[in-house]
């Protein structure tokens, strides 16, 4: 019982960090907020009659008017009660002290708001009646009520949010209210099948989806103020817990028991069908009027796809727009939750979160909502990893790039020259789904969603495995700066009928690199294999996420996919490495290596298979990217 309780509390603690993404790094403190703000609670009626619970915090100094900064969240606006105050307000302490009205709203169907909740509720572009609603109309109706009823407001509204609240912020841009002047979607969700949270190119993000949905997706029959406990069970390390689970089909049998509606939907919609398509927001960002500041983290394991692709959607669909992109060296919400002075084993020369809060987000809201200060934001502002510096760009990806390709070559080398040999050279490995490659060297509790720092982790643990292929350049003669997306172009064959393909781009440090610390547990930096970017593709979706296709055993087949953007300097003397593998467990679920509905696979369906990766004139496996000139 003690172990179960400990695991439950750990899960609740982790989920609180994961979901709320609160600005604990910049908390003002309950007593200060109580002394300087009054709190009112309202039930704001939407166009269909449903009422949404909203807490409004107004400065006690009523001698002037203030803009409204709003957040809409499915994760509770607690504490409830007009005499109860939170430890922080807004994106950071400076904005709270500058004087704003802060509005917090439980979205439709969550906690104290009426209605039915729907994960990533679909946007309705052509509404058939004035009572039809979606997240954009709920935002519109809330803003309309606030500017008319919240005392001492100046008529200007901003919206922000991290993760799911970032999704709701993004949705407020669609047919936006005239009073909405500035929006900052931070780590927003865009598509839950292609790249955010639940899937990567059709591969289930197993540990993330299981732990998130078993805590978040609890059934709600009435208004509530507290989280409902998720399933309780003994919790060994994550790798062995999910390996012992067996097929994903066993999750309901052993732990979830059919109680979690969206988990059931995930397992029932194993292709990119209408269920997923209508939830994607990328086709809808037309006629965007407010100023927009999209924020993301290079090491965001949950929602890196979202900010990059929402930014691109706005740029492509709006000739004239005022949209900016900020990407820093952070995990999910790290710009609000940490000081950003390090990530994993890598330390930075500054607090990147402090730089962002002081120079970017605070001036953004002050300028567009208060009309104070100046704004001199570049189109895109990124933190370049590897050389550890902020870079301003006129566009993203930057125009001053030269397309370059690294080709796999014999002796596990990477070459800048395309192969000329006619012989079909290859490397092969035995892929065993019952001994999958772990995505991290760390062992940790299975009731966490994932290990937050794995996205720049030393990859020597994977390099040592026989089922991971590693290819690298010689030591670089000059710095190489890669900015933008990366394309993996594989030529492969398998003895089965399906396989996953994970490609990793790695910065290999020289053997002479000095350790950062002399502590006994400090990372050995000589030869360190710093993960820069990875991505996976479920092989059956190689040509279409909608229409899966089997592999023909032993037939050479092209598998091509995109890795999310980077901005990274591979320093002189370092090497660029590419690793290729077929499992990334348990962050990704296992592929049985048979063409079938994996969500209904039986334990006996999982089979070993031999995988080959080819490199020749006819089959030139490669990775391509833009090198900054």
XYZ file of C-alpha atoms in Angstrom:
629
model
C 0.000 0.000 0.000
C 2.824 2.385 0.840
C 4.427 1.780 -2.544
C 1.122 2.351 -4.305
C 0.526 5.576 -2.396
C 4.052 6.778 -3.082
C 3.671 6.036 -6.775
C 0.306 7.765 -6.835
C 1.668 10.880 -5.161
C 4.647 10.912 -7.494
C 2.346 10.625 -10.460
C 0.143 13.440 -9.204
C 3.201 15.607 -8.572
C 4.613 14.955 -12.018
C 1.323 15.529 -13.758
C 0.942 18.831 -11.926
C 4.297 19.941 -13.283
C 3.633 18.558 -16.730
C 0.155 19.898 -17.213
C -0.070 23.185 -15.420
C 3.295 24.492 -16.671
C 3.017 27.175 -14.027
C 5.565 29.926 -13.631
C 6.972 28.642 -10.348
C 10.362 30.070 -11.253
C 8.823 33.535 -11.014
C 6.164 33.138 -8.307
C 5.129 36.400 -6.656
C 3.794 34.725 -3.517
C 0.269 34.352 -2.162
C 0.538 37.162 0.381
C 1.799 39.709 -2.165
C -0.974 38.845 -4.616
C -3.587 38.984 -1.870
C -2.319 42.409 -0.798
C -2.330 43.852 -4.316
C -5.209 42.149 -6.139
C -8.900 41.538 -5.578
C -10.472 38.323 -6.823
C -13.906 37.750 -8.309
C -15.400 34.543 -9.688
C -17.905 34.521 -12.537
C -19.883 32.051 -14.598
C -19.732 33.558 -18.067
C -22.470 32.482 -20.451
C -21.492 31.315 -23.918
C -23.632 31.703 -27.038
C -25.236 28.275 -26.534
C -26.160 28.993 -22.902
C -23.342 26.999 -21.275
C -21.557 28.861 -18.471
C -17.782 28.793 -18.049
C -16.161 29.354 -14.676
C -13.746 32.290 -14.695
C -11.580 33.783 -11.944
C -10.624 37.441 -12.403
C -7.826 39.139 -10.458
C -7.852 42.968 -10.578
C -5.246 45.367 -9.127
C -6.469 47.109 -5.974
C -5.211 50.422 -7.316
C -8.362 51.567 -9.125
C -6.999 54.972 -10.125
C -6.259 53.703 -13.642
C -7.368 51.096 -16.144
C -5.569 47.886 -17.037
C -5.363 45.441 -19.921
C -6.615 41.896 -19.438
C -4.321 38.883 -19.796
C -6.301 35.664 -20.005
C -5.491 31.976 -19.878
C -7.969 29.226 -20.755
C -7.062 25.853 -19.301
C -8.334 22.292 -18.923
C -6.068 21.858 -15.875
C -8.147 23.781 -13.270
C -8.050 27.457 -12.262
C -7.640 26.475 -8.607
C -7.689 27.692 -5.944
C -11.456 28.139 -5.940
C -13.099 30.705 -3.669
C -12.834 34.495 -3.807
C -10.753 34.469 -0.625
C -8.251 31.948 -2.045
C -5.234 33.165 -4.032
C -2.562 31.424 -6.134
C 1.194 31.804 -5.718
C 1.626 33.494 -9.088
C -0.272 35.425 -11.724
C 0.487 35.717 -15.422
C 3.525 34.658 -17.428
C 6.049 36.137 -14.975
C 6.500 38.287 -11.899
C 7.302 41.502 -13.755
C 3.988 41.504 -15.613
C 2.064 40.898 -12.385
C 3.839 43.813 -10.733
C 3.342 46.023 -13.814
C -0.421 45.923 -13.315
C -2.758 43.755 -15.365
C -6.152 42.188 -14.888
C -5.617 38.426 -14.989
C -8.462 36.131 -16.042
C -8.311 32.348 -15.613
C -10.976 30.133 -17.148
C -11.816 26.435 -16.879
C -12.548 25.443 -20.470
C -15.869 23.909 -21.403
C -16.548 20.653 -19.573
C -13.589 20.870 -17.184
C -13.739 21.302 -13.403
C -16.211 24.116 -12.607
C -17.263 24.884 -16.189
C -20.434 23.443 -17.643
C -20.724 21.545 -20.904
C -19.049 18.531 -22.426
C -15.283 18.364 -22.736
C -13.689 17.314 -26.018
C -9.936 16.816 -26.401
C -8.605 19.185 -29.069
C -12.135 20.192 -29.973
C -12.473 20.603 -33.739
C -12.765 24.098 -35.179
C -15.938 24.696 -37.204
C -15.034 27.066 -40.062
C -18.555 27.362 -41.481
C -20.981 27.481 -38.589
C -24.585 26.753 -39.481
C -26.202 28.625 -36.600
C -25.414 31.351 -34.082
C -25.406 28.738 -31.310
C -22.663 26.562 -32.821
C -19.517 26.720 -30.746
C -15.895 25.689 -30.663
C -12.853 26.908 -28.747
C -12.578 30.050 -30.874
C -16.155 31.100 -30.068
C -15.737 30.341 -26.365
C -12.675 32.601 -26.344
C -14.571 35.283 -28.291
C -17.604 35.188 -25.990
C -15.418 35.311 -22.889
C -13.463 38.318 -24.162
C -16.691 40.063 -25.114
C -18.061 39.605 -21.594
C -14.828 40.644 -19.885
C -14.348 43.922 -21.749
C -17.958 44.848 -20.963
C -18.070 43.684 -17.349
C -14.606 43.491 -15.780
C -14.116 46.747 -13.910
C -11.180 49.038 -14.678
C -10.146 47.329 -17.939
C -8.775 49.410 -20.818
C -10.415 47.363 -23.582
C -7.272 45.493 -24.628
C -6.959 41.742 -24.122
C -4.065 39.314 -24.418
C -4.105 35.523 -24.199
C -1.261 33.181 -23.373
C -0.803 29.595 -22.271
C 1.669 26.717 -22.228
C 0.920 23.261 -23.669
C -2.839 22.623 -23.728
C -3.493 26.246 -22.667
C -1.185 27.120 -25.579
C -3.570 25.256 -27.877
C -6.494 27.306 -26.523
C -4.468 30.487 -27.009
C -3.815 29.512 -30.630
C -7.499 28.782 -31.221
C -8.423 32.282 -30.011
C -6.691 33.618 -33.147
C -9.402 32.177 -35.395
C -12.084 34.809 -36.077
C -10.643 36.710 -33.148
C -12.451 39.324 -31.074
C -11.525 42.948 -31.975
C -10.323 43.540 -28.403
C -7.803 40.695 -28.669
C -4.556 42.513 -29.415
C -1.771 40.081 -28.435
C -1.625 36.283 -28.238
C 1.240 34.060 -27.119
C 0.657 30.357 -27.813
C 3.485 28.612 -25.966
C 4.220 24.955 -26.749
C 0.808 24.810 -28.470
C -0.616 21.550 -29.799
C -1.204 21.355 -33.556
C -1.744 17.710 -34.516
C -1.937 14.695 -32.205
C -1.223 12.102 -34.895
C 1.523 13.695 -36.963
C 3.813 15.106 -34.315
C 2.532 16.394 -30.956
C 2.183 14.523 -27.661
C 0.367 11.328 -28.648
C 2.093 10.271 -31.876
C 5.129 10.879 -34.061
C 4.365 9.989 -37.678
C 1.861 7.429 -36.454
C 4.046 5.899 -33.713
C 2.284 5.979 -30.353
C 4.168 7.965 -27.702
C 3.398 5.194 -25.236
C 4.632 6.392 -21.852
C 3.403 9.930 -22.512
C -0.060 8.920 -23.741
C -0.627 6.260 -21.081
C 0.380 8.393 -18.101
C -1.194 11.602 -19.382
C -4.561 10.141 -20.290
C -4.847 7.881 -17.235
C -4.651 11.025 -15.080
C -6.246 13.669 -17.275
C -9.016 11.837 -19.098
C -11.064 10.790 -16.086
C -14.860 10.629 -16.524
C -16.710 13.684 -15.169
C -20.436 13.632 -14.432
C -20.612 16.799 -12.347
C -18.741 20.013 -11.599
C -15.606 19.349 -9.551
C -12.789 21.291 -7.913
C -10.245 18.486 -7.428
C -8.446 16.012 -9.636
C -9.842 12.492 -9.681
C -7.189 9.867 -8.809
C -5.927 7.775 -11.699
C -5.385 4.007 -11.577
C -3.177 2.778 -8.750
C -0.688 -0.036 -9.185
C 2.805 -1.121 -8.241
C 5.294 0.978 -10.142
C 8.648 -0.496 -11.161
C 10.994 1.291 -13.555
C 9.366 2.505 -16.748
C 11.227 0.245 -19.178
C 10.237 -2.955 -17.409
C 6.712 -1.809 -16.570
C 5.820 -1.245 -20.215
C 7.764 -4.294 -21.394
C 5.798 -6.424 -18.938
C 2.596 -4.788 -20.156
C 3.095 -6.543 -23.477
C 0.864 -5.409 -26.316
C -0.806 -2.006 -26.003
C -4.049 -3.978 -26.145
C -3.307 -5.126 -22.586
C -3.488 -1.600 -21.133
C -7.259 -1.715 -20.770
C -7.242 -5.317 -19.597
C -4.700 -4.718 -16.837
C -4.992 -1.082 -15.751
C -7.431 1.246 -17.500
C -10.470 -1.047 -17.772
C -12.124 0.961 -20.527
C -12.708 3.987 -18.266
C -10.676 6.507 -20.233
C -12.563 7.676 -23.288
C -9.729 9.288 -25.175
C -7.340 6.389 -24.589
C -10.034 4.190 -26.110
C -10.300 6.589 -29.045
C -6.527 6.519 -29.580
C -6.586 2.737 -29.844
C -9.659 2.743 -32.094
C -8.231 5.265 -34.576
C -4.921 3.760 -35.594
C -4.610 5.743 -38.826
C -4.905 9.419 -39.712
C -8.652 9.264 -40.178
C -11.307 11.947 -39.787
C -11.127 11.692 -35.993
C -7.568 13.059 -36.075
C -7.904 15.301 -39.122
C -10.653 17.501 -37.684
C -8.607 18.002 -34.516
C -5.631 19.390 -36.408
C -5.712 23.193 -36.422
C -3.021 23.795 -39.047
C -5.368 24.421 -41.974
C -7.348 27.138 -40.175
C -4.942 30.004 -39.419
C -6.372 32.482 -41.918
C -6.851 36.229 -41.506
C -4.833 36.474 -38.294
C -5.147 39.971 -36.819
C -3.559 40.125 -33.321
C 0.170 40.319 -32.705
C 1.390 36.757 -32.136
C 4.378 35.472 -30.179
C 4.837 31.712 -30.560
C 7.198 30.165 -28.016
C 8.754 26.717 -28.025
C 11.659 24.709 -26.662
C 14.256 22.849 -28.709
C 14.039 20.063 -26.112
C 10.264 19.939 -25.777
C 9.379 16.263 -25.959
C 5.650 16.963 -26.017
C 4.943 19.898 -28.296
C 7.857 20.833 -30.525
C 5.933 20.075 -33.714
C 3.125 22.459 -32.707
C 4.911 25.817 -32.385
C 7.069 25.252 -35.468
C 4.153 24.237 -37.674
C 1.611 26.752 -36.370
C 4.163 29.474 -37.098
C 4.635 28.143 -40.643
C 0.879 27.897 -41.161
C 0.337 31.535 -40.168
C 3.213 32.669 -42.377
C 1.942 30.784 -45.423
C -1.703 31.796 -45.054
C -1.248 35.467 -44.136
C 0.755 37.710 -46.446
C 0.638 40.458 -43.857
C 0.921 39.322 -40.272
C 2.649 40.305 -37.067
C 3.820 36.894 -35.915
C 7.107 36.074 -34.215
C 8.742 32.785 -33.273
C 10.934 32.231 -30.203
C 12.780 28.930 -29.722
C 15.051 28.385 -26.736
C 17.054 25.556 -25.114
C 14.146 24.416 -22.983
C 12.003 21.413 -22.254
C 8.207 21.646 -22.139
C 7.441 24.993 -20.483
C 11.048 25.316 -19.321
C 11.088 29.073 -19.989
C 8.525 29.475 -17.187
C 9.450 26.567 -14.934
C 13.276 26.691 -14.836
C 16.019 29.294 -14.967
C 17.202 27.877 -18.295
C 20.852 27.950 -17.211
C 21.394 24.305 -18.126
C 19.711 21.301 -19.644
C 20.786 17.784 -18.809
C 24.585 17.679 -18.727
C 24.941 20.892 -20.758
C 25.377 24.253 -19.029
C 24.774 27.645 -20.657
C 26.568 30.949 -20.009
C 23.345 32.660 -18.908
C 19.871 32.149 -17.525
C 18.083 31.834 -20.852
C 14.663 31.986 -19.176
C 15.492 35.314 -17.535
C 16.635 36.683 -20.905
C 13.393 35.572 -22.527
C 11.170 36.956 -19.775
C 12.955 40.295 -19.563
C 13.606 40.969 -23.246
C 10.805 39.177 -25.083
C 7.534 38.221 -23.386
C 7.300 41.192 -20.993
C 7.929 43.889 -23.645
C 5.545 42.046 -25.996
C 2.518 42.320 -23.718
C 3.438 45.766 -22.373
C 3.718 47.203 -25.883
C 0.595 45.702 -27.445
C -1.695 45.881 -24.407
C -0.467 48.943 -22.498
C 1.166 50.894 -25.301
C 4.299 51.324 -23.187
C 7.935 50.707 -23.985
C 9.250 49.683 -27.369
C 9.179 46.443 -29.289
C 12.079 45.429 -31.465
C 11.475 41.728 -31.984
C 13.045 39.951 -34.917
C 10.819 37.692 -36.990
C 12.418 34.695 -35.307
C 14.599 34.608 -32.208
C 16.355 31.338 -31.469
C 18.945 30.108 -29.032
C 21.646 28.386 -31.053
C 22.759 25.307 -29.188
C 26.347 24.170 -29.539
C 27.651 27.744 -29.634
C 25.224 28.969 -26.932
C 24.046 32.292 -28.351
C 20.812 34.080 -29.210
C 20.309 34.667 -32.944
C 17.858 37.056 -34.636
C 16.458 36.058 -38.022
C 14.434 37.925 -40.636
C 12.646 34.682 -41.477
C 12.518 31.068 -40.332
C 14.014 28.874 -41.562
C 16.695 31.427 -42.444
C 17.213 32.325 -46.091
C 21.008 32.284 -45.930
C 21.235 28.502 -45.930
C 22.887 26.138 -48.342
C 21.313 22.720 -48.775
C 23.761 20.009 -47.765
C 23.528 16.230 -47.586
C 25.457 13.662 -45.600
C 25.445 10.168 -47.094
C 25.992 6.864 -45.341
C 29.263 5.307 -46.462
C 31.264 2.106 -45.854
C 33.015 1.583 -42.526
C 30.166 3.396 -40.747
C 31.231 6.763 -42.088
C 29.234 9.799 -43.185
C 30.381 11.476 -46.373
C 29.526 14.779 -48.040
C 29.820 12.959 -51.376
C 27.073 10.843 -52.911
C 28.009 7.150 -53.282
C 29.199 6.073 -56.724
C 29.466 2.339 -56.077
C 26.982 0.157 -57.920
C 27.284 -2.550 -55.279
C 24.423 -2.395 -52.790
C 26.414 -1.911 -49.609
C 24.442 -2.218 -46.402
C 24.625 -2.523 -42.643
C 22.143 -4.738 -40.839
C 20.905 -5.543 -37.365
C 18.517 -7.933 -35.686
C 15.536 -6.020 -34.322
C 13.896 -7.817 -31.402
C 10.736 -6.120 -30.062
C 11.121 -8.115 -26.850
C 14.502 -6.448 -26.262
C 13.788 -2.934 -27.546
C 16.354 -0.141 -27.577
C 15.688 2.163 -24.606
C 15.278 5.851 -25.378
C 17.269 6.819 -22.282
C 20.033 5.283 -20.202
C 18.206 6.284 -17.017
C 15.869 4.082 -14.993
C 12.993 5.927 -13.354
C 9.439 5.502 -12.130
C 6.932 4.205 -14.669
C 4.307 6.696 -13.529
C 6.222 9.613 -14.963
C 5.368 10.502 -18.542
C 9.004 10.514 -19.662
C 12.483 11.585 -18.570
C 12.551 15.306 -19.290
C 16.256 15.599 -20.160
C 16.535 12.733 -22.648
C 16.388 15.053 -25.660
C 20.046 16.065 -25.362
C 21.253 12.967 -23.519
C 24.601 11.269 -24.172
C 23.899 8.513 -26.738
C 26.847 6.246 -25.953
C 24.452 3.832 -24.256
C 22.725 3.326 -27.635
C 25.978 3.384 -29.615
C 27.079 0.267 -27.733
C 24.053 -1.792 -28.813
C 24.215 -4.144 -31.821
C 20.708 -3.088 -32.941
C 21.713 0.567 -33.386
C 23.653 1.633 -36.486
C 26.009 4.585 -36.026
C 27.681 6.555 -38.824
C 29.859 9.629 -38.328
C 31.907 12.206 -40.185
C 35.569 12.800 -39.609
C 36.410 15.624 -37.215
C 35.036 18.841 -38.700
C 37.607 21.269 -40.073
C 35.306 24.249 -39.452
C 32.145 25.032 -37.536
C 28.983 23.761 -39.252
C 25.739 25.554 -38.352
C 22.531 23.701 -39.224
C 19.262 25.654 -39.040
C 15.781 24.446 -39.938
C 14.316 20.989 -40.537
C 16.290 17.831 -41.336
C 15.236 15.221 -43.888
C 16.018 11.541 -43.396
C 16.019 9.597 -46.662
C 16.440 5.889 -45.953
C 16.697 2.899 -48.262
C 15.930 -0.199 -46.239
C 14.755 -3.780 -46.366
C 13.226 -5.948 -43.664
C 12.392 -9.618 -43.270
C 9.046 -8.719 -41.698
C 6.175 -6.653 -43.098
C 6.403 -3.541 -40.896
C 9.078 -1.705 -38.919
C 9.701 1.567 -37.142
C 12.604 3.783 -38.145
C 14.179 6.176 -35.669
C 16.864 8.556 -36.901
C 19.013 10.578 -34.513
C 21.399 13.438 -35.316
C 24.195 13.670 -32.749
C 27.037 16.066 -31.930
C 30.107 14.011 -30.947
C 32.575 15.889 -28.762
C 36.343 15.453 -29.167
C 37.982 12.942 -26.844
C 39.986 15.840 -25.400
C 36.895 17.682 -24.092
C 37.273 18.513 -20.400
C 34.639 17.523 -17.876
C 32.350 20.261 -16.593
C 32.602 18.959 -13.038
C 34.954 16.780 -11.024
C 32.080 15.178 -9.132
C 32.113 11.390 -9.169
C 28.762 11.261 -10.958
C 29.597 14.009 -13.459
C 29.216 13.244 -17.146
C 32.336 12.184 -19.017
C 32.481 14.827 -21.734
C 35.354 13.339 -23.732
C 33.620 11.616 -26.662
C 30.202 12.745 -25.417
C 27.438 11.979 -27.937
C 25.061 14.918 -27.528
C 21.633 14.165 -29.016
C 20.589 17.153 -31.129
C 17.418 15.860 -32.791
C 15.549 12.600 -33.302
C 12.361 11.525 -35.008
C 10.549 8.315 -35.808
C 8.411 6.969 -38.628
C 6.128 3.954 -38.396
C 7.125 2.242 -41.608
C 3.636 1.341 -42.774
C 2.856 5.091 -42.892
C 5.895 5.923 -45.061
C 3.723 6.969 -48.012
C 0.593 8.103 -46.186
C -0.557 8.502 -42.595
C -4.058 7.710 -43.852
C -3.389 4.532 -45.814
C -0.811 2.198 -44.265
C 1.049 -0.202 -46.541
C 2.996 -3.360 -45.686
C 6.616 -3.852 -46.637
C 7.417 -6.605 -49.074
C 9.929 -8.771 -47.203
C 13.531 -8.322 -48.369
C 12.603 -5.689 -50.957
C 14.602 -2.442 -50.825
C 12.140 0.311 -49.915
C 12.423 4.074 -49.541
C 11.398 5.591 -46.186
C 11.610 9.382 -46.105
C 10.531 11.722 -43.317
C 11.267 15.051 -41.657
C 12.915 15.694 -38.314
C 11.846 18.849 -36.475
C 13.933 22.006 -36.838
C 17.183 22.709 -35.049
C 19.550 25.667 -34.751
C 22.841 24.099 -33.744
C 26.549 24.671 -34.190
C 28.686 21.578 -34.656
C 32.018 23.008 -33.560
C 35.350 22.572 -35.271
C 36.893 19.298 -34.101
C 33.493 17.742 -33.329
C 31.908 15.039 -35.480
C 28.369 14.722 -36.825
C 26.857 11.317 -36.119
C 23.663 9.678 -37.371
C 22.153 6.732 -35.531
C 19.435 4.518 -37.009
C 17.385 2.068 -34.955
C 13.934 0.475 -34.895
C 12.794 1.012 -31.317
C 12.837 3.887 -28.843
C 11.191 2.313 -25.843
C 9.027 3.020 -23.959
C 8.725 6.574 -25.194
C 7.489 4.930 -28.397
C 5.447 1.749 -28.330
C 6.876 -1.405 -29.878
C 6.198 -2.445 -33.445
C 5.386 -6.192 -33.756
C 7.197 -6.043 -37.110
C 4.104 -7.483 -38.725
C 1.660 -5.451 -40.788
C -1.427 -5.366 -38.576
C -3.492 -3.148 -36.284
C -0.902 -2.688 -33.540
C -3.502 -1.572 -30.998
C -5.083 -5.011 -31.224
C -1.875 -7.013 -31.557
C -1.467 -10.145 -29.479
C 1.667 -10.733 -27.444
C 2.620 -13.607 -29.737
C 2.525 -11.288 -32.778
C 5.801 -9.623 -31.801
C 8.614 -11.132 -33.849
C 12.298 -10.646 -34.533
C 13.307 -9.303 -37.933
C 16.514 -8.439 -39.743
C 16.714 -4.836 -40.910
C 19.142 -3.576 -43.518
C 20.064 0.008 -44.365
C 21.622 0.508 -47.818
C 24.131 2.997 -49.209
C 25.053 2.868 -52.884
C 24.646 4.912 -56.052
C 21.133 3.534 -56.527
C 20.156 3.524 -52.851
C 21.909 6.516 -51.227
C 20.637 6.677 -47.639
C 21.218 10.197 -46.342
C 20.249 13.081 -44.104
C 19.796 16.559 -45.604
C 19.661 19.969 -43.962
C 20.341 23.661 -44.413
C 23.810 24.918 -43.459
C 23.982 28.606 -42.569
C 26.448 30.377 -44.856
